[in-house]
mmCIF file of N, CA and C in Angstrom:
data_model
loop_
_atom_site.group_PDB
_atom_site.id
_atom_site.type_symbol
_atom_site.label_atom_id
_atom_site.label_comp_id
_atom_site.label_asym_id
_atom_site.label_seq_id
_atom_site.Cartn_x
_atom_site.Cartn_y
_atom_site.Cartn_z
ATOM 1 N N MET E 1 130.000 146.570 125.082
ATOM 2 C CA MET E 1 128.745 146.118 124.582
ATOM 3 C C MET E 1 128.994 145.037 123.538
ATOM 4 N N SER E 2 128.264 143.953 123.644
ATOM 5 C CA SER E 2 128.467 142.809 122.762
ATOM 6 C C SER E 2 127.286 142.664 121.814
ATOM 7 N N ASN E 3 127.571 142.218 120.597
ATOM 8 C CA ASN E 3 126.517 141.969 119.622
ATOM 9 C C ASN E 3 125.930 140.570 119.732
ATOM 10 N N GLU E 4 126.477 139.779 120.635
ATOM 11 C CA GLU E 4 125.976 138.419 120.798
ATOM 12 C C GLU E 4 124.631 138.434 121.501
ATOM 13 N N ARG E 5 123.707 137.621 120.967
ATOM 14 C CA ARG E 5 122.389 137.509 121.588
ATOM 15 C C ARG E 5 122.456 136.422 122.654
ATOM 16 N N PRO E 6 121.762 136.616 123.750
ATOM 17 C CA PRO E 6 121.769 135.572 124.768
ATOM 18 C C PRO E 6 121.095 134.303 124.233
ATOM 19 N N ILE E 7 121.583 133.157 124.655
ATOM 20 C CA ILE E 7 121.013 131.880 124.235
ATOM 21 C C ILE E 7 119.883 131.523 125.182
ATOM 22 N N ASN E 8 118.757 131.216 124.598
ATOM 23 C CA ASN E 8 117.589 130.845 125.377
ATOM 24 C C ASN E 8 117.859 129.495 126.054
ATOM 25 N N PRO E 9 117.758 129.418 127.378
ATOM 26 C CA PRO E 9 118.037 128.160 128.072
ATOM 27 C C PRO E 9 117.042 127.052 127.716
ATOM 28 N N ARG E 10 115.903 127.383 127.181
ATOM 29 C CA ARG E 10 114.918 126.358 126.802
ATOM 30 C C ARG E 10 115.402 125.516 125.632
ATOM 31 N N PHE E 11 116.377 126.007 124.877
ATOM 32 C CA PHE E 11 116.913 125.224 123.764
ATOM 33 C C PHE E 11 117.597 123.949 124.244
ATOM 34 N N ASP E 12 117.990 123.908 125.509
ATOM 35 C CA ASP E 12 118.650 122.727 126.064
ATOM 36 C C ASP E 12 117.665 121.724 126.664
ATOM 37 N N GLU E 13 116.387 122.080 126.716
ATOM 38 C CA GLU E 13 115.395 121.186 127.311
ATOM 39 C C GLU E 13 115.021 120.067 126.339
ATOM 40 N N ASP E 14 114.719 118.891 126.896
ATOM 41 C CA ASP E 14 114.227 117.778 126.085
ATOM 42 C C ASP E 14 112.806 118.076 125.633
ATOM 43 N N VAL E 15 112.477 117.586 124.460
ATOM 44 C CA VAL E 15 111.133 117.748 123.930
ATOM 45 C C VAL E 15 110.385 116.439 124.144
ATOM 46 N N HIS E 16 109.181 116.533 124.687
ATOM 47 C CA HIS E 16 108.349 115.359 124.926
ATOM 48 C C HIS E 16 107.017 115.540 124.214
ATOM 49 N N PHE E 17 106.608 114.490 123.525
ATOM 50 C CA PHE E 17 105.313 114.500 122.866
ATOM 51 C C PHE E 17 104.407 113.532 123.598
ATOM 52 N N ASN E 18 103.275 114.015 124.021
ATOM 53 C CA ASN E 18 102.317 113.181 124.727
ATOM 54 C C ASN E 18 101.077 113.002 123.872
ATOM 55 N N LEU E 19 100.738 111.744 123.608
ATOM 56 C CA LEU E 19 99.544 111.445 122.845
ATOM 57 C C LEU E 19 98.336 111.736 123.718
ATOM 58 N N VAL E 20 97.528 112.668 123.282
ATOM 59 C CA VAL E 20 96.379 113.083 124.070
ATOM 60 C C VAL E 20 95.268 112.045 123.966
ATOM 61 N N LYS E 21 95.024 111.547 122.770
ATOM 62 C CA LYS E 21 94.012 110.517 122.566
ATOM 63 C C LYS E 21 94.415 109.746 121.327
ATOM 64 N N PRO E 22 93.877 108.565 121.161
ATOM 65 C CA PRO E 22 94.197 107.851 119.916
ATOM 66 C C PRO E 22 93.625 108.608 118.727
ATOM 67 N N GLY E 23 94.209 108.405 117.588
ATOM 68 C CA GLY E 23 93.729 109.063 116.383
ATOM 69 C C GLY E 23 92.383 108.511 115.952
ATOM 70 N N PRO E 24 91.902 108.967 114.817
ATOM 71 C CA PRO E 24 90.607 108.497 114.331
ATOM 72 C C PRO E 24 90.680 107.007 113.988
ATOM 73 N N PRO E 25 89.537 106.331 114.022
ATOM 74 C CA PRO E 25 89.547 104.921 113.657
ATOM 75 C C PRO E 25 89.955 104.763 112.188
ATOM 76 N N ARG E 26 90.712 103.721 111.910
ATOM 77 C CA ARG E 26 91.187 103.470 110.550
ATOM 78 C C ARG E 26 91.094 101.996 110.232
ATOM 79 N N TYR E 27 90.874 101.715 108.964
ATOM 80 C CA TYR E 27 90.947 100.342 108.505
ATOM 81 C C TYR E 27 92.404 99.897 108.534
ATOM 82 N N ARG E 28 92.620 98.604 108.647
ATOM 83 C CA ARG E 28 93.988 98.083 108.546
ATOM 84 C C ARG E 28 94.492 98.358 107.135
ATOM 85 N N ASN E 29 95.804 98.497 106.979
ATOM 86 C CA ASN E 29 96.338 98.832 105.662
ATOM 87 C C ASN E 29 97.011 97.652 104.959
ATOM 88 N N HIS E 30 96.741 96.431 105.448
ATOM 89 C CA HIS E 30 97.284 95.250 104.783
ATOM 90 C C HIS E 30 96.407 94.044 105.090
ATOM 91 N N THR E 31 96.321 93.141 104.146
ATOM 92 C CA THR E 31 95.656 91.861 104.351
ATOM 93 C C THR E 31 96.248 90.846 103.392
ATOM 94 N N ASP E 32 96.289 89.595 103.835
ATOM 95 C CA ASP E 32 96.733 88.505 102.974
ATOM 96 C C ASP E 32 95.541 87.795 102.340
ATOM 97 N N LYS E 33 94.366 88.276 102.641
ATOM 98 C CA LYS E 33 93.134 87.672 102.118
ATOM 99 C C LYS E 33 92.704 88.395 100.839
ATOM 100 N N PRO E 34 91.786 87.801 100.065
ATOM 101 C CA PRO E 34 91.339 88.425 98.808
ATOM 102 C C PRO E 34 90.752 89.822 99.028
ATOM 103 N N VAL E 35 91.017 90.694 98.068
ATOM 104 C CA VAL E 35 90.520 92.074 98.117
ATOM 105 C C VAL E 35 89.763 92.395 96.831
ATOM 106 N N ARG E 36 88.907 93.406 96.923
ATOM 107 C CA ARG E 36 88.277 94.004 95.748
ATOM 108 C C ARG E 36 88.925 95.376 95.607
ATOM 109 N N TYR E 37 89.147 95.797 94.384
ATOM 110 C CA TYR E 37 89.788 97.102 94.171
ATOM 111 C C TYR E 37 89.256 97.741 92.898
ATOM 112 N N PHE E 38 89.462 99.063 92.813
ATOM 113 C CA PHE E 38 89.146 99.777 91.579
ATOM 114 C C PHE E 38 90.283 100.726 91.252
ATOM 115 N N THR E 39 90.279 101.194 90.013
ATOM 116 C CA THR E 39 91.343 102.040 89.475
ATOM 117 C C THR E 39 90.906 103.501 89.466
ATOM 118 N N VAL E 40 91.827 104.389 89.846
ATOM 119 C CA VAL E 40 91.598 105.839 89.816
ATOM 120 C C VAL E 40 92.544 106.436 88.775
ATOM 121 N N VAL E 41 91.981 107.243 87.876
ATOM 122 C CA VAL E 41 92.787 107.885 86.831
ATOM 123 C C VAL E 41 92.716 109.402 86.947
ATOM 124 N N ASP E 42 93.699 110.070 86.365
ATOM 125 C CA ASP E 42 93.747 111.525 86.312
ATOM 126 C C ASP E 42 92.609 112.030 85.425
ATOM 127 N N LYS E 43 91.883 113.032 85.905
ATOM 128 C CA LYS E 43 90.752 113.578 85.143
ATOM 129 C C LYS E 43 91.195 114.231 83.838
ATOM 130 N N GLN E 44 92.407 114.785 83.814
ATOM 131 C CA GLN E 44 92.846 115.519 82.634
ATOM 132 C C GLN E 44 93.414 114.620 81.548
ATOM 133 N N ASP E 45 94.329 113.730 81.919
ATOM 134 C CA ASP E 45 94.991 112.954 80.860
ATOM 135 C C ASP E 45 94.703 111.456 80.919
ATOM 136 N N GLY E 46 93.919 111.005 81.897
ATOM 137 C CA GLY E 46 93.545 109.597 81.969
ATOM 138 C C GLY E 46 94.622 108.657 82.481
ATOM 139 N N ALA E 47 95.753 109.217 82.934
ATOM 140 C CA ALA E 47 96.823 108.367 83.466
ATOM 141 C C ALA E 47 96.384 107.727 84.786
ATOM 142 N N VAL E 48 96.744 106.471 84.983
ATOM 143 C CA VAL E 48 96.391 105.782 86.225
ATOM 144 C C VAL E 48 97.171 106.403 87.385
ATOM 145 N N LEU E 49 96.430 106.835 88.415
ATOM 146 C CA LEU E 49 97.045 107.421 89.606
ATOM 147 C C LEU E 49 97.205 106.402 90.727
ATOM 148 N N GLY E 50 96.282 105.449 90.810
ATOM 149 C CA GLY E 50 96.378 104.468 91.873
ATOM 150 C C GLY E 50 95.142 103.601 91.968
ATOM 151 N N TYR E 51 95.063 102.876 93.088
ATOM 152 C CA TYR E 51 94.007 101.896 93.296
ATOM 153 C C TYR E 51 93.496 101.989 94.732
ATOM 154 N N VAL E 52 92.212 101.777 94.908
ATOM 155 C CA VAL E 52 91.610 101.696 96.238
ATOM 156 C C VAL E 52 91.151 100.253 96.397
ATOM 157 N N TRP E 53 91.549 99.611 97.496
ATOM 158 C CA TRP E 53 91.177 98.213 97.719
ATOM 159 C C TRP E 53 90.541 98.043 99.097
ATOM 160 N N ALA E 54 89.813 96.927 99.275
ATOM 161 C CA ALA E 54 89.149 96.663 100.551
ATOM 162 C C ALA E 54 88.958 95.164 100.771
ATOM 163 N N ASN E 55 88.922 94.795 102.062
ATOM 164 C CA ASN E 55 88.663 93.416 102.487
ATOM 165 C C ASN E 55 87.911 93.466 103.809
ATOM 166 N N ASP E 56 86.716 92.873 103.852
ATOM 167 C CA ASP E 56 85.904 92.894 105.073
ATOM 168 C C ASP E 56 86.448 91.984 106.167
ATOM 169 N N GLU E 57 86.960 90.819 105.801
ATOM 170 C CA GLU E 57 87.381 89.824 106.788
ATOM 171 C C GLU E 57 88.448 90.369 107.744
ATOM 172 N N ASP E 58 89.388 91.129 107.222
ATOM 173 C CA ASP E 58 90.443 91.721 108.065
ATOM 174 C C ASP E 58 90.176 93.188 108.392
ATOM 175 N N ASP E 59 88.999 93.691 108.024
ATOM 176 C CA ASP E 59 88.654 95.094 108.241
ATOM 177 C C ASP E 59 89.751 96.001 107.685
ATOM 178 N N ALA E 60 90.094 95.759 106.414
ATOM 179 C CA ALA E 60 91.215 96.455 105.795
ATOM 180 C C ALA E 60 90.778 97.181 104.519
ATOM 181 N N ALA E 61 91.368 98.346 104.297
ATOM 182 C CA ALA E 61 91.126 99.126 103.076
ATOM 183 C C ALA E 61 92.217 100.187 102.980
ATOM 184 N N ALA E 62 92.607 100.516 101.753
ATOM 185 C CA ALA E 62 93.672 101.515 101.599
ATOM 186 C C ALA E 62 93.731 102.040 100.171
ATOM 187 N N TRP E 63 94.479 103.125 100.017
ATOM 188 C CA TRP E 63 94.832 103.720 98.727
ATOM 189 C C TRP E 63 96.231 103.226 98.394
ATOM 190 N N GLU E 64 96.419 102.769 97.177
ATOM 191 C CA GLU E 64 97.729 102.318 96.713
ATOM 192 C C GLU E 64 98.140 103.201 95.545
ATOM 193 N N PRO E 65 99.064 104.161 95.751
ATOM 194 C CA PRO E 65 99.456 105.064 94.661
ATOM 195 C C PRO E 65 100.307 104.348 93.611
ATOM 196 N N ARG E 66 100.103 104.682 92.362
ATOM 197 C CA ARG E 66 100.908 104.117 91.278
ATOM 198 C C ARG E 66 102.235 104.867 91.233
ATOM 199 N N GLU E 67 103.318 104.148 91.411
ATOM 200 C CA GLU E 67 104.641 104.779 91.477
ATOM 201 C C GLU E 67 104.958 105.616 90.247
ATOM 202 N N ALA E 68 104.635 105.113 89.070
ATOM 203 C CA ALA E 68 104.968 105.824 87.830
ATOM 204 C C ALA E 68 104.238 107.164 87.710
ATOM 205 N N ALA E 69 103.154 107.344 88.465
ATOM 206 C CA ALA E 69 102.415 108.618 88.417
ATOM 207 C C ALA E 69 103.066 109.686 89.286
ATOM 208 N N GLY E 70 104.031 109.300 90.112
ATOM 209 C CA GLY E 70 104.786 110.259 90.911
ATOM 210 C C GLY E 70 103.982 111.019 91.946
ATOM 211 N N PRO E 71 104.350 112.292 92.183
ATOM 212 C CA PRO E 71 103.710 113.090 93.226
ATOM 213 C C PRO E 71 102.201 113.278 93.046
ATOM 214 N N ARG E 72 101.736 113.275 91.804
ATOM 215 C CA ARG E 72 100.286 113.415 91.584
ATOM 216 C C ARG E 72 99.526 112.283 92.269
ATOM 217 N N ALA E 73 100.066 111.077 92.192
ATOM 218 C CA ALA E 73 99.401 109.922 92.802
ATOM 219 C C ALA E 73 99.392 110.030 94.323
ATOM 220 N N PHE E 74 100.496 110.501 94.881
ATOM 221 C CA PHE E 74 100.553 110.628 96.342
ATOM 222 C C PHE E 74 99.632 111.725 96.848
ATOM 223 N N SER E 75 99.555 112.838 96.125
ATOM 224 C CA SER E 75 98.659 113.908 96.576
ATOM 225 C C SER E 75 97.196 113.516 96.384
ATOM 226 N N GLU E 76 96.887 112.794 95.328
ATOM 227 C CA GLU E 76 95.507 112.342 95.107
ATOM 228 C C GLU E 76 95.084 111.367 96.202
ATOM 229 N N GLY E 77 96.037 110.622 96.734
ATOM 230 C CA GLY E 77 95.714 109.656 97.779
ATOM 231 C C GLY E 77 95.099 110.275 99.011
ATOM 232 N N GLY E 78 95.370 111.527 99.276
ATOM 233 C CA GLY E 78 94.833 112.189 100.465
ATOM 234 C C GLY E 78 93.316 112.163 100.512
ATOM 235 N N ILE E 79 92.675 112.401 99.382
ATOM 236 C CA ILE E 79 91.206 112.432 99.364
ATOM 237 C C ILE E 79 90.632 111.037 99.563
ATOM 238 N N TRP E 80 91.237 110.033 98.929
ATOM 239 C CA TRP E 80 90.728 108.663 99.065
ATOM 240 C C TRP E 80 90.971 108.149 100.477
ATOM 241 N N PHE E 81 92.122 108.471 101.038
ATOM 242 C CA PHE E 81 92.426 108.080 102.418
ATOM 243 C C PHE E 81 91.422 108.729 103.378
ATOM 244 N N ALA E 82 91.158 110.014 103.194
ATOM 245 C CA ALA E 82 90.222 110.728 104.075
ATOM 246 C C ALA E 82 88.813 110.142 103.964
ATOM 247 N N ARG E 83 88.423 109.789 102.768
ATOM 248 C CA ARG E 83 87.089 109.205 102.592
ATOM 249 C C ARG E 83 87.004 107.826 103.245
ATOM 250 N N LEU E 84 88.065 107.043 103.152
ATOM 251 C CA LEU E 84 88.086 105.744 103.838
ATOM 252 C C LEU E 84 88.058 105.933 105.349
ATOM 253 N N GLU E 85 88.820 106.895 105.837
ATOM 254 C CA GLU E 85 88.846 107.177 107.274
ATOM 255 C C GLU E 85 87.468 107.604 107.773
ATOM 256 N N GLY E 86 86.785 108.424 106.998
ATOM 257 C CA GLY E 86 85.434 108.848 107.363
ATOM 258 C C GLY E 86 84.462 107.674 107.408
ATOM 259 N N ALA E 87 84.597 106.758 106.455
ATOM 260 C CA ALA E 87 83.734 105.574 106.429
ATOM 261 C C ALA E 87 83.988 104.698 107.658
ATOM 262 N N LYS E 88 85.247 104.512 108.006
ATOM 263 C CA LYS E 88 85.572 103.724 109.199
ATOM 264 C C LYS E 88 85.019 104.410 110.442
ATOM 265 N N GLY E 89 85.089 105.718 110.485
ATOM 266 C CA GLY E 89 84.553 106.477 111.611
ATOM 267 C C GLY E 89 83.044 106.300 111.771
ATOM 268 N N ARG E 90 82.353 106.041 110.665
ATOM 269 C CA ARG E 90 80.919 105.787 110.721
ATOM 270 C C ARG E 90 80.615 104.319 111.014
ATOM 271 N N GLY E 91 81.682 103.490 111.087
ATOM 272 C CA GLY E 91 81.512 102.095 111.461
ATOM 273 C C GLY E 91 81.040 101.176 110.352
ATOM 274 N N ILE E 92 81.270 101.547 109.103
ATOM 275 C CA ILE E 92 80.816 100.679 108.022
ATOM 276 C C ILE E 92 81.932 99.734 107.564
ATOM 277 N N LEU E 93 81.542 98.627 106.981
ATOM 278 C CA LEU E 93 82.496 97.639 106.485
ATOM 279 C C LEU E 93 83.313 98.212 105.324
ATOM 280 N N PRO E 94 84.525 97.712 105.134
ATOM 281 C CA PRO E 94 85.328 98.180 104.006
ATOM 282 C C PRO E 94 84.631 98.027 102.651
ATOM 283 N N SER E 95 83.903 96.927 102.454
ATOM 284 C CA SER E 95 83.204 96.743 101.175
ATOM 285 C C SER E 95 82.118 97.802 100.984
ATOM 286 N N GLN E 96 81.476 98.216 102.078
ATOM 287 C CA GLN E 96 80.476 99.284 102.000
ATOM 288 C C GLN E 96 81.151 100.617 101.674
ATOM 289 N N ALA E 97 82.336 100.835 102.238
ATOM 290 C CA ALA E 97 83.089 102.053 101.931
ATOM 291 C C ALA E 97 83.457 102.074 100.451
ATOM 292 N N LEU E 98 83.888 100.928 99.926
ATOM 293 C CA LEU E 98 84.227 100.833 98.510
ATOM 294 C C LEU E 98 83.005 101.164 97.649
ATOM 295 N N ALA E 99 81.843 100.647 98.034
ATOM 296 C CA ALA E 99 80.607 100.927 97.294
ATOM 297 C C ALA E 99 80.280 102.415 97.323
ATOM 298 N N GLU E 100 80.475 103.063 98.475
ATOM 299 C CA GLU E 100 80.235 104.512 98.576
ATOM 300 C C GLU E 100 81.162 105.286 97.647
ATOM 301 N N LEU E 101 82.429 104.889 97.624
ATOM 302 C CA LEU E 101 83.399 105.575 96.773
ATOM 303 C C LEU E 101 83.049 105.386 95.295
ATOM 304 N N LEU E 102 82.587 104.198 94.952
ATOM 305 C CA LEU E 102 82.186 103.944 93.569
ATOM 306 C C LEU E 102 80.950 104.767 93.194
ATOM 307 N N ALA E 103 80.070 104.991 94.164
ATOM 308 C CA ALA E 103 78.862 105.774 93.914
ATOM 309 C C ALA E 103 79.165 107.261 93.772
ATOM 310 N N ASN E 104 80.252 107.707 94.365
ATOM 311 C CA ASN E 104 80.691 109.101 94.282
ATOM 312 C C ASN E 104 82.134 109.070 93.791
ATOM 313 N N PRO E 105 82.358 108.869 92.473
ATOM 314 C CA PRO E 105 83.670 108.515 91.946
ATOM 315 C C PRO E 105 84.669 109.648 91.725
ATOM 316 N N GLU E 106 84.344 110.854 92.121
ATOM 317 C CA GLU E 106 85.260 111.976 91.873
ATOM 318 C C GLU E 106 86.178 112.227 93.052
ATOM 319 N N GLY E 107 87.472 112.340 92.776
ATOM 320 C CA GLY E 107 88.449 112.742 93.777
ATOM 321 C C GLY E 107 88.854 114.179 93.517
ATOM 322 N N ASN E 108 90.041 114.573 93.960
ATOM 323 C CA ASN E 108 90.533 115.921 93.677
ATOM 324 C C ASN E 108 90.921 116.048 92.210
ATOM 325 N N ARG E 109 91.948 115.299 91.825
ATOM 326 C CA ARG E 109 92.418 115.328 90.447
ATOM 327 C C ARG E 109 92.052 114.053 89.705
ATOM 328 N N GLY E 110 91.528 113.087 90.434
ATOM 329 C CA GLY E 110 91.249 111.798 89.828
ATOM 330 C C GLY E 110 89.782 111.409 89.905
ATOM 331 N N ARG E 111 89.472 110.330 89.199
ATOM 332 C CA ARG E 111 88.129 109.769 89.227
ATOM 333 C C ARG E 111 88.246 108.270 89.023
ATOM 334 N N VAL E 112 87.231 107.558 89.485
ATOM 335 C CA VAL E 112 87.202 106.115 89.336
ATOM 336 C C VAL E 112 86.917 105.762 87.887
ATOM 337 N N VAL E 113 87.607 104.760 87.380
ATOM 338 C CA VAL E 113 87.333 104.253 86.042
ATOM 339 C C VAL E 113 86.065 103.402 86.122
ATOM 340 N N PRO E 114 85.025 103.768 85.389
ATOM 341 C CA PRO E 114 83.801 102.965 85.420
ATOM 342 C C PRO E 114 84.097 101.516 85.020
ATOM 343 N N GLY E 115 83.518 100.592 85.756
ATOM 344 C CA GLY E 115 83.700 99.172 85.446
ATOM 345 C C GLY E 115 85.050 98.599 85.826
ATOM 346 N N SER E 116 85.836 99.324 86.616
ATOM 347 C CA SER E 116 87.177 98.832 86.962
ATOM 348 C C SER E 116 87.216 97.990 88.233
ATOM 349 N N LEU E 117 86.076 97.787 88.885
ATOM 350 C CA LEU E 117 86.060 96.974 90.097
ATOM 351 C C LEU E 117 86.521 95.561 89.757
ATOM 352 N N ALA E 118 87.527 95.084 90.475
ATOM 353 C CA ALA E 118 88.125 93.775 90.189
ATOM 354 C C ALA E 118 88.517 93.094 91.490
ATOM 355 N N ASP E 119 88.936 91.843 91.374
ATOM 356 C CA ASP E 119 89.386 91.057 92.520
ATOM 357 C C ASP E 119 90.872 90.803 92.410
ATOM 358 N N ALA E 120 91.521 90.725 93.569
ATOM 359 C CA ALA E 120 92.936 90.368 93.645
ATOM 360 C C ALA E 120 93.105 89.388 94.808
ATOM 361 N N PRO E 121 94.126 88.538 94.764
ATOM 362 C CA PRO E 121 94.307 87.541 95.822
ATOM 363 C C PRO E 121 94.634 88.135 97.188
ATOM 364 N N ASN E 122 95.195 89.354 97.210
ATOM 365 C CA ASN E 122 95.540 90.015 98.474
ATOM 366 C C ASN E 122 95.978 91.447 98.191
ATOM 367 N N ALA E 123 96.257 92.196 99.259
ATOM 368 C CA ALA E 123 96.687 93.595 99.114
ATOM 369 C C ALA E 123 98.039 93.697 98.421
ATOM 370 N N ALA E 124 98.905 92.708 98.637
ATOM 371 C CA ALA E 124 100.231 92.733 98.009
ATOM 372 C C ALA E 124 100.124 92.688 96.487
ATOM 373 N N ALA E 125 99.117 92.009 95.959
ATOM 374 C CA ALA E 125 98.936 91.954 94.512
ATOM 375 C C ALA E 125 98.576 93.337 93.959
ATOM 376 N N VAL E 126 97.762 94.082 94.684
ATOM 377 C CA VAL E 126 97.408 95.434 94.247
ATOM 378 C C VAL E 126 98.632 96.346 94.374
ATOM 379 N N GLU E 127 99.399 96.175 95.428
ATOM 380 C CA GLU E 127 100.628 96.948 95.604
ATOM 381 C C GLU E 127 101.597 96.658 94.458
ATOM 382 N N ALA E 128 101.734 95.402 94.075
ATOM 383 C CA ALA E 128 102.611 95.041 92.960
ATOM 384 C C ALA E 128 102.121 95.664 91.657
ATOM 385 N N LEU E 129 100.812 95.692 91.474
ATOM 386 C CA LEU E 129 100.215 96.332 90.301
ATOM 387 C C LEU E 129 100.590 97.814 90.262
ATOM 388 N N ALA E 130 100.549 98.457 91.423
ATOM 389 C CA ALA E 130 100.866 99.880 91.527
ATOM 390 C C ALA E 130 102.355 100.152 91.287
ATOM 391 N N LYS E 131 103.212 99.205 91.633
ATOM 392 C CA LYS E 131 104.658 99.395 91.447
ATOM 393 C C LYS E 131 105.131 99.081 90.044
ATOM 394 N N GLY E 132 104.488 98.124 89.422
ATOM 395 C CA GLY E 132 104.943 97.698 88.103
ATOM 396 C C GLY E 132 104.217 98.390 86.982
ATOM 397 N N ASP E 133 104.846 98.445 85.860
ATOM 398 C CA ASP E 133 104.254 99.004 84.625
ATOM 399 C C ASP E 133 105.014 98.488 83.449
#
């Protein structure tokens, strides 16, 4: 009698992933054209967590986490990303999505800084803002 367990032959089979349908509609996550953005801060200590930006011409919008905020910024991004995805699913322009987010400024751990809506030359400028401090 052996203590060895038989090896399941399925372990040798190749794994295949088949995309059943495309995912939900999403805004593009980059543009070289001018964007509008606002700042999101932590509700408890006021630290900047990241930025939400949008551009109608390229149908683009995204959450840009602030690197210095670490994991808090990345986890907070989930709510802003989901809200942008929902707006795209309803077929509204990125600027309209930004207006909706500003009208309902609370995230999970963060909130929009009142009066922080600003312009940037492109998405890369907001990304650079998020990386630098």
